[in-house]
Amino acid sequence: GDSVTQMEGPVTLSEEAFLTINCTYTATGYPSLFWYVQYPGEGLQLLLKATKADDKGSNKGFEATYRKETTSFHLEKGSVQVSDSAVYFCALSDRTALIFGKGTTLSVSS
Amino acid sequence: EAGVAQSPRYKIIEKRQSVAFWCNPISGHATLYWYQQILGQGPKLLIQFQNNGVVDDSQLPKDRFSAERLKGVDSTLKIQPAKLEDSAVYLCASSPETSYEQYFGPGTRLTVT
């Protein structure tokens, strides 16, 4: 079945460092891809999405490009802030419910 | 616009007891989902409703879990009897009928002792 694999954490960075969180997927169809974020004590929030190959999703300085040839959707940010500390989930959906990766914890220190 | 509401936020029960969770989706959202998130893992779908009909319940442990969505709005998820491995956060999400974007509630954290 469809699945999502993302890099294990925790990822620990200093403020203003470059962030990459790797995500790859396996799917039989042509899914939409998502990054969700869960801040401490809060619910899951959609960070960005891409619905077809070569689409780039972006929000709050985060970006991810839907790469069909490498089945990847890596999350990047050029300069992280302490407020970005959270758990990040990569997910896919092929017209049904979301299938999530295990999540990557990001901790940013000042 | 009000978000997805869930209650209770926390629940502690002993194994073999029963428990129920409630979800109120965003107004007008036809699709409602229940997910189970075990510590250290991503959420996993338990059941998906479209209006008041079940679309997918293939991963719902039907011997102990049940869910309903009366009148296509609110939903309840019940566990009876609970097991230790049911300790998790139970998330409710909703989406407009024609959109992939799902909006999540704050979740109910269940601890089974």
mmCIF file with all atom_site columns, C-alpha atoms in Angstrom:
data_model
loop_
_atom_site.group_PDB
_atom_site.id
_atom_site.type_symbol
_atom_site.label_atom_id
_atom_site.label_alt_id
_atom_site.label_comp_id
_atom_site.label_asym_id
_atom_site.label_entity_id
_atom_site.label_seq_id
_atom_site.pdbx_PDB_ins_code
_atom_site.Cartn_x
_atom_site.Cartn_y
_atom_site.Cartn_z
_atom_site.occupancy
_atom_site.B_iso_or_equiv
_atom_site.pdbx_formal_charge
_atom_site.auth_seq_id
_atom_site.auth_comp_id
_atom_site.auth_asym_id
_atom_site.auth_atom_id
_atom_site.pdbx_PDB_model_num
ATOM 1   C CA . GLY A 1 1   ? 0.000   0.000  0.000   1.00 0.00 ? 1   GLY A CA 1
ATOM 2   C CA . ASP A 1 2   ? 0.861   3.650  -0.077  1.00 0.00 ? 2   ASP A CA 1
ATOM 3   C CA . SER A 1 3   ? 3.394   4.845  2.492   1.00 0.00 ? 3   SER A CA 1
ATOM 4   C CA . VAL A 1 4   ? 5.527   7.801  3.572   1.00 0.00 ? 4   VAL A CA 1
ATOM 5   C CA . THR A 1 5   ? 9.055   7.685  4.957   1.00 0.00 ? 5   THR A CA 1
ATOM 6   C CA . GLN A 1 6   ? 10.641  10.714 6.539   1.00 0.00 ? 6   GLN A CA 1
ATOM 7   C CA . MET A 1 7   ? 13.968  11.256 8.223   1.00 0.00 ? 7   MET A CA 1
ATOM 8   C CA . GLU A 1 8   ? 14.111  10.466 11.877  1.00 0.00 ? 8   GLU A CA 1
ATOM 9   C CA . GLY A 1 9   ? 14.828  13.162 14.382  1.00 0.00 ? 9   GLY A CA 1
ATOM 10  C CA . PRO A 1 10  ? 15.355  14.947 16.458  1.00 0.00 ? 10  PRO A CA 1
ATOM 11  C CA . VAL A 1 11  ? 16.889  17.629 14.289  1.00 0.00 ? 11  VAL A CA 1
ATOM 12  C CA . THR A 1 12  ? 18.686  20.244 16.363  1.00 0.00 ? 12  THR A CA 1
ATOM 13  C CA . LEU A 1 13  ? 19.695  23.538 14.753  1.00 0.00 ? 13  LEU A CA 1
ATOM 14  C CA . SER A 1 14  ? 20.843  26.974 15.731  1.00 0.00 ? 14  SER A CA 1
ATOM 15  C CA . GLU A 1 15  ? 18.735  29.972 14.811  1.00 0.00 ? 15  GLU A CA 1
ATOM 16  C CA . GLU A 1 16  ? 19.237  31.122 11.180  1.00 0.00 ? 16  GLU A CA 1
ATOM 17  C CA . ALA A 1 17  ? 20.546  27.701 10.085  1.00 0.00 ? 17  ALA A CA 1
ATOM 18  C CA . PHE A 1 18  ? 19.314  25.988 6.904   1.00 0.00 ? 18  PHE A CA 1
ATOM 19  C CA . LEU A 1 19  ? 16.753  23.238 7.356   1.00 0.00 ? 19  LEU A CA 1
ATOM 20  C CA . THR A 1 20  ? 16.088  20.157 5.273   1.00 0.00 ? 20  THR A CA 1
ATOM 21  C CA . ILE A 1 21  ? 13.749  17.371 6.344   1.00 0.00 ? 21  ILE A CA 1
ATOM 22  C CA . ASN A 1 22  ? 13.701  14.506 3.872   1.00 0.00 ? 22  ASN A CA 1
ATOM 23  C CA . CYS A 1 23  ? 10.483  12.799 2.833   1.00 0.00 ? 23  CYS A CA 1
ATOM 24  C CA . THR A 1 24  ? 9.956   10.041 0.267   1.00 0.00 ? 24  THR A CA 1
ATOM 25  C CA . TYR A 1 25  ? 6.759   8.276  -0.647  1.00 0.00 ? 25  TYR A CA 1
ATOM 26  C CA . THR A 1 26  ? 5.435   5.118  -2.259  1.00 0.00 ? 26  THR A CA 1
ATOM 27  C CA . ALA A 1 27  ? 2.137   5.333  -4.092  1.00 0.00 ? 27  ALA A CA 1
ATOM 28  C CA . THR A 1 28  ? 0.401   3.479  -6.892  1.00 0.00 ? 28  THR A CA 1
ATOM 29  C CA . GLY A 1 29  ? -1.491  6.525  -8.139  1.00 0.00 ? 29  GLY A CA 1
ATOM 30  C CA . TYR A 1 30  ? -0.785  10.243 -8.316  1.00 0.00 ? 30  TYR A CA 1
ATOM 31  C CA . PRO A 1 31  ? -1.212  11.511 -4.783  1.00 0.00 ? 31  PRO A CA 1
ATOM 32  C CA . SER A 1 32  ? -1.240  15.004 -3.381  1.00 0.00 ? 32  SER A CA 1
ATOM 33  C CA . LEU A 1 33  ? 1.577   15.668 -0.928  1.00 0.00 ? 33  LEU A CA 1
ATOM 34  C CA . PHE A 1 34  ? 1.483   17.651 2.294   1.00 0.00 ? 34  PHE A CA 1
ATOM 35  C CA . TRP A 1 35  ? 3.560   18.882 5.179   1.00 0.00 ? 35  TRP A CA 1
ATOM 36  C CA . TYR A 1 36  ? 1.757   19.285 8.492   1.00 0.00 ? 36  TYR A CA 1
ATOM 37  C CA . VAL A 1 37  ? 3.221   20.884 11.613  1.00 0.00 ? 37  VAL A CA 1
ATOM 38  C CA . GLN A 1 38  ? 2.361   20.252 15.248  1.00 0.00 ? 38  GLN A CA 1
ATOM 39  C CA . TYR A 1 39  ? 3.530   22.940 17.659  1.00 0.00 ? 39  TYR A CA 1
ATOM 40  C CA . PRO A 1 40  ? 3.842   22.003 21.336  1.00 0.00 ? 40  PRO A CA 1
ATOM 41  C CA . GLY A 1 41  ? 0.416   21.659 22.914  1.00 0.00 ? 41  GLY A CA 1
ATOM 42  C CA . GLU A 1 42  ? -1.435  22.374 19.668  1.00 0.00 ? 42  GLU A CA 1
ATOM 43  C CA . GLY A 1 43  ? -3.196  20.392 16.968  1.00 0.00 ? 43  GLY A CA 1
ATOM 44  C CA . LEU A 1 44  ? -1.950  19.505 13.506  1.00 0.00 ? 44  LEU A CA 1
ATOM 45  C CA . GLN A 1 45  ? -1.844  22.406 11.059  1.00 0.00 ? 45  GLN A CA 1
ATOM 46  C CA . LEU A 1 46  ? -1.355  22.272 7.324   1.00 0.00 ? 46  LEU A CA 1
ATOM 47  C CA . LEU A 1 47  ? 1.960   23.927 6.463   1.00 0.00 ? 47  LEU A CA 1
ATOM 48  C CA . LEU A 1 48  ? 2.021   23.492 2.684   1.00 0.00 ? 48  LEU A CA 1
ATOM 49  C CA . LYS A 1 49  ? 0.856   21.204 -0.088  1.00 0.00 ? 49  LYS A CA 1
ATOM 50  C CA . ALA A 1 50  ? 1.458   20.236 -3.704  1.00 0.00 ? 50  ALA A CA 1
ATOM 51  C CA . THR A 1 51  ? -1.053  18.456 -5.871  1.00 0.00 ? 51  THR A CA 1
ATOM 52  C CA . LYS A 1 52  ? 0.964   17.421 -8.938  1.00 0.00 ? 52  LYS A CA 1
ATOM 53  C CA . ALA A 1 53  ? 4.499   16.740 -10.096 1.00 0.00 ? 53  ALA A CA 1
ATOM 54  C CA . ASP A 1 54  ? 6.892   19.726 -10.124 1.00 0.00 ? 54  ASP A CA 1
ATOM 55  C CA . ASP A 1 55  ? 4.502   21.839 -8.026  1.00 0.00 ? 55  ASP A CA 1
ATOM 56  C CA . LYS A 1 56  ? 6.191   23.794 -5.260  1.00 0.00 ? 56  LYS A CA 1
ATOM 57  C CA . GLY A 1 57  ? 4.305   24.394 -2.040  1.00 0.00 ? 57  GLY A CA 1
ATOM 58  C CA . SER A 1 58  ? 5.403   27.283 0.160   1.00 0.00 ? 58  SER A CA 1
ATOM 59  C CA . ASN A 1 59  ? 4.323   28.965 3.383   1.00 0.00 ? 59  ASN A CA 1
ATOM 60  C CA . LYS A 1 60  ? 5.994   30.910 6.204   1.00 0.00 ? 60  LYS A CA 1
ATOM 61  C CA . GLY A 1 61  ? 9.386   30.592 4.503   1.00 0.00 ? 61  GLY A CA 1
ATOM 62  C CA . PHE A 1 62  ? 9.107   26.813 4.130   1.00 0.00 ? 62  PHE A CA 1
ATOM 63  C CA . GLU A 1 63  ? 9.185   25.191 0.691   1.00 0.00 ? 63  GLU A CA 1
ATOM 64  C CA . ALA A 1 64  ? 8.818   21.707 -0.751  1.00 0.00 ? 64  ALA A CA 1
ATOM 65  C CA . THR A 1 65  ? 8.795   20.532 -4.376  1.00 0.00 ? 65  THR A CA 1
ATOM 66  C CA . TYR A 1 66  ? 6.863   17.491 -5.600  1.00 0.00 ? 66  TYR A CA 1
ATOM 67  C CA . ARG A 1 67  ? 9.495   15.339 -7.364  1.00 0.00 ? 67  ARG A CA 1
ATOM 68  C CA . LYS A 1 68  ? 7.859   12.434 -9.149  1.00 0.00 ? 68  LYS A CA 1
ATOM 69  C CA . GLU A 1 69  ? 11.122  11.065 -10.547 1.00 0.00 ? 69  GLU A CA 1
ATOM 70  C CA . THR A 1 70  ? 12.615  10.659 -7.077  1.00 0.00 ? 70  THR A CA 1
ATOM 71  C CA . THR A 1 71  ? 9.259   10.216 -5.260  1.00 0.00 ? 71  THR A CA 1
ATOM 72  C CA . SER A 1 72  ? 10.296  12.902 -2.825  1.00 0.00 ? 72  SER A CA 1
ATOM 73  C CA . PHE A 1 73  ? 8.849   15.983 -1.131  1.00 0.00 ? 73  PHE A CA 1
ATOM 74  C CA . HIS A 1 74  ? 11.672  17.375 1.010   1.00 0.00 ? 74  HIS A CA 1
ATOM 75  C CA . LEU A 1 75  ? 10.908  20.299 3.328   1.00 0.00 ? 75  LEU A CA 1
ATOM 76  C CA . GLU A 1 76  ? 13.358  23.231 3.333   1.00 0.00 ? 76  GLU A CA 1
ATOM 77  C CA . LYS A 1 77  ? 13.738  26.583 5.020   1.00 0.00 ? 77  LYS A CA 1
ATOM 78  C CA . GLY A 1 78  ? 16.600  28.968 4.504   1.00 0.00 ? 78  GLY A CA 1
ATOM 79  C CA . SER A 1 79  ? 16.769  30.418 8.011   1.00 0.00 ? 79  SER A CA 1
ATOM 80  C CA . VAL A 1 80  ? 14.992  28.766 10.913  1.00 0.00 ? 80  VAL A CA 1
ATOM 81  C CA . GLN A 1 81  ? 13.725  30.552 13.997  1.00 0.00 ? 81  GLN A CA 1
ATOM 82  C CA . VAL A 1 82  ? 13.195  29.374 17.550  1.00 0.00 ? 82  VAL A CA 1
ATOM 83  C CA . SER A 1 83  ? 9.443   29.576 16.883  1.00 0.00 ? 83  SER A CA 1
ATOM 84  C CA . ASP A 1 84  ? 9.809   26.866 14.208  1.00 0.00 ? 84  ASP A CA 1
ATOM 85  C CA . SER A 1 85  ? 10.463  24.263 16.911  1.00 0.00 ? 85  SER A CA 1
ATOM 86  C CA . ALA A 1 86  ? 7.769   21.656 16.389  1.00 0.00 ? 86  ALA A CA 1
ATOM 87  C CA . VAL A 1 87  ? 7.060   18.203 14.983  1.00 0.00 ? 87  VAL A CA 1
ATOM 88  C CA . TYR A 1 88  ? 6.775   18.069 11.184  1.00 0.00 ? 88  TYR A CA 1
ATOM 89  C CA . PHE A 1 89  ? 4.785   15.372 9.381   1.00 0.00 ? 89  PHE A CA 1
ATOM 90  C CA . CYS A 1 90  ? 4.963   14.518 5.702   1.00 0.00 ? 90  CYS A CA 1
ATOM 91  C CA . ALA A 1 91  ? 1.742   13.038 4.313   1.00 0.00 ? 91  ALA A CA 1
ATOM 92  C CA . LEU A 1 92  ? 0.090   11.931 1.094   1.00 0.00 ? 92  LEU A CA 1
ATOM 93  C CA . SER A 1 93  ? -3.489  11.603 -0.043  1.00 0.00 ? 93  SER A CA 1
ATOM 94  C CA . ASP A 1 94  ? -4.878  9.929  -3.135  1.00 0.00 ? 94  ASP A CA 1
ATOM 95  C CA . ARG A 1 95  ? -8.453  11.222 -2.908  1.00 0.00 ? 95  ARG A CA 1
ATOM 96  C CA . THR A 1 96  ? -8.845  9.498  0.448   1.00 0.00 ? 96  THR A CA 1
ATOM 97  C CA . ALA A 1 97  ? -7.618  9.979  3.965   1.00 0.00 ? 97  ALA A CA 1
ATOM 98  C CA . LEU A 1 98  ? -4.094  11.128 4.713   1.00 0.00 ? 98  LEU A CA 1
ATOM 99  C CA . ILE A 1 99  ? -1.220  8.699  5.155   1.00 0.00 ? 99  ILE A CA 1
ATOM 100 C CA . PHE A 1 100 ? 1.413   10.175 7.440   1.00 0.00 ? 100 PHE A CA 1
ATOM 101 C CA . GLY A 1 101 ? 5.079   9.613  8.068   1.00 0.00 ? 101 GLY A CA 1
ATOM 102 C CA . LYS A 1 102 ? 6.274   9.145  11.641  1.00 0.00 ? 102 LYS A CA 1
ATOM 103 C CA . GLY A 1 103 ? 7.151   12.788 12.125  1.00 0.00 ? 103 GLY A CA 1
ATOM 104 C CA . THR A 1 104 ? 10.421  14.669 12.629  1.00 0.00 ? 104 THR A CA 1
ATOM 105 C CA . THR A 1 105 ? 11.023  16.750 15.726  1.00 0.00 ? 105 THR A CA 1
ATOM 106 C CA . LEU A 1 106 ? 12.818  20.040 15.073  1.00 0.00 ? 106 LEU A CA 1
ATOM 107 C CA . SER A 1 107 ? 14.426  21.927 17.925  1.00 0.00 ? 107 SER A CA 1
ATOM 108 C CA . VAL A 1 108 ? 15.890  25.377 17.224  1.00 0.00 ? 108 VAL A CA 1
ATOM 109 C CA . SER A 1 109 ? 18.038  27.130 19.793  1.00 0.00 ? 109 SER A CA 1
ATOM 110 C CA . SER A 1 110 ? 18.990  30.813 19.947  1.00 0.00 ? 110 SER A CA 1
ATOM 111 C CA . GLU B 2 1   ? -14.686 30.530 11.562  1.00 0.00 ? 1   GLU B CA 1
ATOM 112 C CA . ALA B 2 2   ? -14.762 28.031 14.407  1.00 0.00 ? 2   ALA B CA 1
ATOM 113 C CA . GLY B 2 3   ? -12.388 25.108 14.109  1.00 0.00 ? 3   GLY B CA 1
ATOM 114 C CA . VAL B 2 4   ? -12.903 21.413 14.772  1.00 0.00 ? 4   VAL B CA 1
ATOM 115 C CA . ALA B 2 5   ? -13.959 20.865 18.378  1.00 0.00 ? 5   ALA B CA 1
ATOM 116 C CA . GLN B 2 6   ? -13.190 17.754 20.385  1.00 0.00 ? 6   GLN B CA 1
ATOM 117 C CA . SER B 2 7   ? -13.939 16.660 23.915  1.00 0.00 ? 7   SER B CA 1
ATOM 118 C CA . PRO B 2 8   ? -12.730 15.644 26.338  1.00 0.00 ? 8   PRO B CA 1
ATOM 119 C CA . ARG B 2 9   ? -9.139  16.817 25.907  1.00 0.00 ? 9   ARG B CA 1
ATOM 120 C CA . TYR B 2 10  ? -7.780  14.225 28.318  1.00 0.00 ? 10  TYR B CA 1
ATOM 121 C CA . LYS B 2 11  ? -9.108  10.919 29.645  1.00 0.00 ? 11  LYS B CA 1
ATOM 122 C CA . ILE B 2 12  ? -7.602  8.312  31.933  1.00 0.00 ? 12  ILE B CA 1
ATOM 123 C CA . ILE B 2 13  ? -9.340  4.941  32.282  1.00 0.00 ? 13  ILE B CA 1
ATOM 124 C CA . GLU B 2 14  ? -8.494  1.435  33.401  1.00 0.00 ? 14  GLU B CA 1
ATOM 125 C CA . LYS B 2 15  ? -8.246  -1.431 30.949  1.00 0.00 ? 15  LYS B CA 1
ATOM 126 C CA . ARG B 2 16  ? -11.535 -3.139 30.143  1.00 0.00 ? 16  ARG B CA 1
ATOM 127 C CA . GLN B 2 17  ? -13.458 0.091  30.784  1.00 0.00 ? 17  GLN B CA 1
ATOM 128 C CA . SER B 2 18  ? -15.288 1.949  28.037  1.00 0.00 ? 18  SER B CA 1
ATOM 129 C CA . VAL B 2 19  ? -14.745 5.490  26.786  1.00 0.00 ? 19  VAL B CA 1
ATOM 130 C CA . ALA B 2 20  ? -16.316 7.819  24.239  1.00 0.00 ? 20  ALA B CA 1
ATOM 131 C CA . PHE B 2 21  ? -14.937 10.800 22.367  1.00 0.00 ? 21  PHE B CA 1
ATOM 132 C CA . TRP B 2 22  ? -16.924 13.549 20.693  1.00 0.00 ? 22  TRP B CA 1
ATOM 133 C CA . CYS B 2 23  ? -16.128 15.631 17.620  1.00 0.00 ? 23  CYS B CA 1
ATOM 134 C CA . ASN B 2 24  ? -17.875 18.642 16.090  1.00 0.00 ? 24  ASN B CA 1
ATOM 135 C CA . PRO B 2 25  ? -16.482 19.422 12.620  1.00 0.00 ? 25  PRO B CA 1
ATOM 136 C CA . ILE B 2 26  ? -16.280 22.761 10.897  1.00 0.00 ? 26  ILE B CA 1
ATOM 137 C CA . SER B 2 27  ? -19.717 23.868 9.766   1.00 0.00 ? 27  SER B CA 1
ATOM 138 C CA . GLY B 2 28  ? -20.523 22.684 6.267   1.00 0.00 ? 28  GLY B CA 1
ATOM 139 C CA . HIS B 2 29  ? -17.725 20.119 6.055   1.00 0.00 ? 29  HIS B CA 1
ATOM 140 C CA . ALA B 2 30  ? -19.121 16.910 4.603   1.00 0.00 ? 30  ALA B CA 1
ATOM 141 C CA . THR B 2 31  ? -16.151 14.653 5.319   1.00 0.00 ? 31  THR B CA 1
ATOM 142 C CA . LEU B 2 32  ? -15.081 13.683 8.822   1.00 0.00 ? 32  LEU B CA 1
ATOM 143 C CA . TYR B 2 33  ? -12.113 11.553 9.855   1.00 0.00 ? 33  TYR B CA 1
ATOM 144 C CA . TRP B 2 34  ? -10.951 9.894  13.056  1.00 0.00 ? 34  TRP B CA 1
ATOM 145 C CA . TYR B 2 35  ? -7.224  9.223  13.406  1.00 0.00 ? 35  TYR B CA 1
ATOM 146 C CA . GLN B 2 36  ? -5.238  7.450  16.110  1.00 0.00 ? 36  GLN B CA 1
ATOM 147 C CA . GLN B 2 37  ? -1.796  8.855  16.923  1.00 0.00 ? 37  GLN B CA 1
ATOM 148 C CA . ILE B 2 38  ? 0.354   6.634  19.089  1.00 0.00 ? 38  ILE B CA 1
ATOM 149 C CA . LEU B 2 39  ? 3.315   8.333  20.768  1.00 0.00 ? 39  LEU B CA 1
ATOM 150 C CA . GLY B 2 40  ? 6.230   8.679  18.364  1.00 0.00 ? 40  GLY B CA 1
ATOM 151 C CA . GLN B 2 41  ? 4.190   7.815  15.271  1.00 0.00 ? 41  GLN B CA 1
ATOM 152 C CA . GLY B 2 42  ? 2.176   9.656  12.687  1.00 0.00 ? 42  GLY B CA 1
ATOM 153 C CA . PRO B 2 43  ? -1.610  9.656  12.795  1.00 0.00 ? 43  PRO B CA 1
ATOM 154 C CA . LYS B 2 44  ? -3.322  6.582  11.369  1.00 0.00 ? 44  LYS B CA 1
ATOM 155 C CA . LEU B 2 45  ? -6.835  6.630  9.930   1.00 0.00 ? 45  LEU B CA 1
ATOM 156 C CA . LEU B 2 46  ? -9.466  4.752  11.880  1.00 0.00 ? 46  LEU B CA 1
ATOM 157 C CA . ILE B 2 47  ? -12.611 5.738  10.005  1.00 0.00 ? 47  ILE B CA 1
ATOM 158 C CA . GLN B 2 48  ? -13.795 8.206  7.364   1.00 0.00 ? 48  GLN B CA 1
ATOM 159 C CA . PHE B 2 49  ? -17.361 9.481  6.984   1.00 0.00 ? 49  PHE B CA 1
ATOM 160 C CA . GLN B 2 50  ? -18.915 11.261 4.025   1.00 0.00 ? 50  GLN B CA 1
ATOM 161 C CA . ASN B 2 51  ? -21.970 13.022 5.442   1.00 0.00 ? 51  ASN B CA 1
ATOM 162 C CA . ASN B 2 52  ? -23.400 10.256 7.652   1.00 0.00 ? 52  ASN B CA 1
ATOM 163 C CA . GLY B 2 53  ? -22.142 7.313  5.592   1.00 0.00 ? 53  GLY B CA 1
ATOM 164 C CA . VAL B 2 54  ? -18.935 5.357  6.187   1.00 0.00 ? 54  VAL B CA 1
ATOM 165 C CA . VAL B 2 55  ? -16.383 5.638  3.366   1.00 0.00 ? 55  VAL B CA 1
ATOM 166 C CA . ASP B 2 56  ? -13.510 3.681  4.908   1.00 0.00 ? 56  ASP B CA 1
ATOM 167 C CA . ASP B 2 57  ? -13.342 1.776  8.180   1.00 0.00 ? 57  ASP B CA 1
ATOM 168 C CA . SER B 2 58  ? -10.861 -0.865 7.083   1.00 0.00 ? 58  SER B CA 1
ATOM 169 C CA . GLN B 2 59  ? -8.403  -0.026 9.882   1.00 0.00 ? 59  GLN B CA 1
ATOM 170 C CA . LEU B 2 60  ? -10.972 0.267  12.667  1.00 0.00 ? 60  LEU B CA 1
ATOM 171 C CA . PRO B 2 61  ? -10.694 -2.612 15.190  1.00 0.00 ? 61  PRO B CA 1
ATOM 172 C CA . LYS B 2 62  ? -14.378 -3.390 15.026  1.00 0.00 ? 62  LYS B CA 1
ATOM 173 C CA . ASP B 2 63  ? -14.346 -5.846 17.890  1.00 0.00 ? 63  ASP B CA 1
ATOM 174 C CA . ARG B 2 64  ? -13.817 -2.954 20.303  1.00 0.00 ? 64  ARG B CA 1
ATOM 175 C CA . PHE B 2 65  ? -14.097 0.336  18.412  1.00 0.00 ? 65  PHE B CA 1
ATOM 176 C CA . SER B 2 66  ? -17.274 1.867  17.030  1.00 0.00 ? 66  SER B CA 1
ATOM 177 C CA . ALA B 2 67  ? -18.094 5.242  15.526  1.00 0.00 ? 67  ALA B CA 1
ATOM 178 C CA . GLU B 2 68  ? -21.148 7.035  14.317  1.00 0.00 ? 68  GLU B CA 1
ATOM 179 C CA . ARG B 2 69  ? -22.003 10.323 12.709  1.00 0.00 ? 69  ARG B CA 1
ATOM 180 C CA . LEU B 2 70  ? -25.630 11.109 13.266  1.00 0.00 ? 70  LEU B CA 1
ATOM 181 C CA . LYS B 2 71  ? -27.298 13.598 10.910  1.00 0.00 ? 71  LYS B CA 1
ATOM 182 C CA . GLY B 2 72  ? -24.001 14.087 9.106   1.00 0.00 ? 72  GLY B CA 1
ATOM 183 C CA . VAL B 2 73  ? -22.603 16.557 11.639  1.00 0.00 ? 73  VAL B CA 1
ATOM 184 C CA . ASP B 2 74  ? -21.208 15.537 15.049  1.00 0.00 ? 74  ASP B CA 1
ATOM 185 C CA . SER B 2 75  ? -19.461 12.236 15.531  1.00 0.00 ? 75  SER B CA 1
ATOM 186 C CA . THR B 2 76  ? -18.624 9.972  18.445  1.00 0.00 ? 76  THR B CA 1
ATOM 187 C CA . LEU B 2 77  ? -15.911 7.335  18.681  1.00 0.00 ? 77  LEU B CA 1
ATOM 188 C CA . LYS B 2 78  ? -16.259 4.635  21.335  1.00 0.00 ? 78  LYS B CA 1
ATOM 189 C CA . ILE B 2 79  ? -13.864 2.050  22.681  1.00 0.00 ? 79  ILE B CA 1
ATOM 190 C CA . GLN B 2 80  ? -15.273 -0.891 24.633  1.00 0.00 ? 80  GLN B CA 1
ATOM 191 C CA . PRO B 2 81  ? -13.421 -2.559 26.272  1.00 0.00 ? 81  PRO B CA 1
ATOM 192 C CA . ALA B 2 82  ? -10.201 -0.554 26.258  1.00 0.00 ? 82  ALA B CA 1
ATOM 193 C CA . LYS B 2 83  ? -6.766  -2.170 26.129  1.00 0.00 ? 83  LYS B CA 1
ATOM 194 C CA . LEU B 2 84  ? -3.413  -0.790 27.208  1.00 0.00 ? 84  LEU B CA 1
ATOM 195 C CA . GLU B 2 85  ? -2.344  -0.412 23.572  1.00 0.00 ? 85  GLU B CA 1
ATOM 196 C CA . ASP B 2 86  ? -5.248  1.987  22.952  1.00 0.00 ? 86  ASP B CA 1
ATOM 197 C CA . SER B 2 87  ? -3.324  4.695  24.799  1.00 0.00 ? 87  SER B CA 1
ATOM 198 C CA . ALA B 2 88  ? -2.930  7.385  22.153  1.00 0.00 ? 88  ALA B CA 1
ATOM 199 C CA . VAL B 2 89  ? -4.160  10.758 20.965  1.00 0.00 ? 89  VAL B CA 1
ATOM 200 C CA . TYR B 2 90  ? -7.414  10.514 19.010  1.00 0.00 ? 90  TYR B CA 1
ATOM 201 C CA . LEU B 2 91  ? -7.673  13.186 16.363  1.00 0.00 ? 91  LEU B CA 1
ATOM 202 C CA . CYS B 2 92  ? -10.753 14.308 14.528  1.00 0.00 ? 92  CYS B CA 1
ATOM 203 C CA . ALA B 2 93  ? -10.460 16.122 11.218  1.00 0.00 ? 93  ALA B CA 1
ATOM 204 C CA . SER B 2 94  ? -12.917 17.488 8.680   1.00 0.00 ? 94  SER B CA 1
ATOM 205 C CA . SER B 2 95  ? -12.741 18.704 5.108   1.00 0.00 ? 95  SER B CA 1
ATOM 206 C CA . PRO B 2 96  ? -15.009 20.294 2.554   1.00 0.00 ? 96  PRO B CA 1
ATOM 207 C CA . GLU B 2 97  ? -16.368 17.778 0.111   1.00 0.00 ? 97  GLU B CA 1
ATOM 208 C CA . THR B 2 98  ? -14.318 18.935 -2.821  1.00 0.00 ? 98  THR B CA 1
ATOM 209 C CA . SER B 2 99  ? -11.040 19.724 -1.090  1.00 0.00 ? 99  SER B CA 1
ATOM 210 C CA . TYR B 2 100 ? -8.118  17.587 -0.024  1.00 0.00 ? 100 TYR B CA 1
ATOM 211 C CA . GLU B 2 101 ? -7.267  19.926 2.832   1.00 0.00 ? 101 GLU B CA 1
ATOM 212 C CA . GLN B 2 102 ? -8.153  18.511 6.233   1.00 0.00 ? 102 GLN B CA 1
ATOM 213 C CA . TYR B 2 103 ? -8.554  20.616 9.360   1.00 0.00 ? 103 TYR B CA 1
ATOM 214 C CA . PHE B 2 104 ? -7.656  18.948 12.622  1.00 0.00 ? 104 PHE B CA 1
ATOM 215 C CA . GLY B 2 105 ? -9.059  19.322 16.095  1.00 0.00 ? 105 GLY B CA 1
ATOM 216 C CA . PRO B 2 106 ? -6.832  19.517 19.200  1.00 0.00 ? 106 PRO B CA 1
ATOM 217 C CA . GLY B 2 107 ? -7.237  15.800 19.920  1.00 0.00 ? 107 GLY B CA 1
ATOM 218 C CA . THR B 2 108 ? -8.167  13.720 22.937  1.00 0.00 ? 108 THR B CA 1
ATOM 219 C CA . ARG B 2 109 ? -5.285  12.161 24.832  1.00 0.00 ? 109 ARG B CA 1
ATOM 220 C CA . LEU B 2 110 ? -6.331  8.754  26.190  1.00 0.00 ? 110 LEU B CA 1
ATOM 221 C CA . THR B 2 111 ? -4.320  6.920  28.816  1.00 0.00 ? 111 THR B CA 1
ATOM 222 C CA . VAL B 2 112 ? -5.312  3.334  29.605  1.00 0.00 ? 112 VAL B CA 1
ATOM 223 C CA . THR B 2 113 ? -3.845  1.977  32.844  1.00 0.00 ? 113 THR B CA 1
#
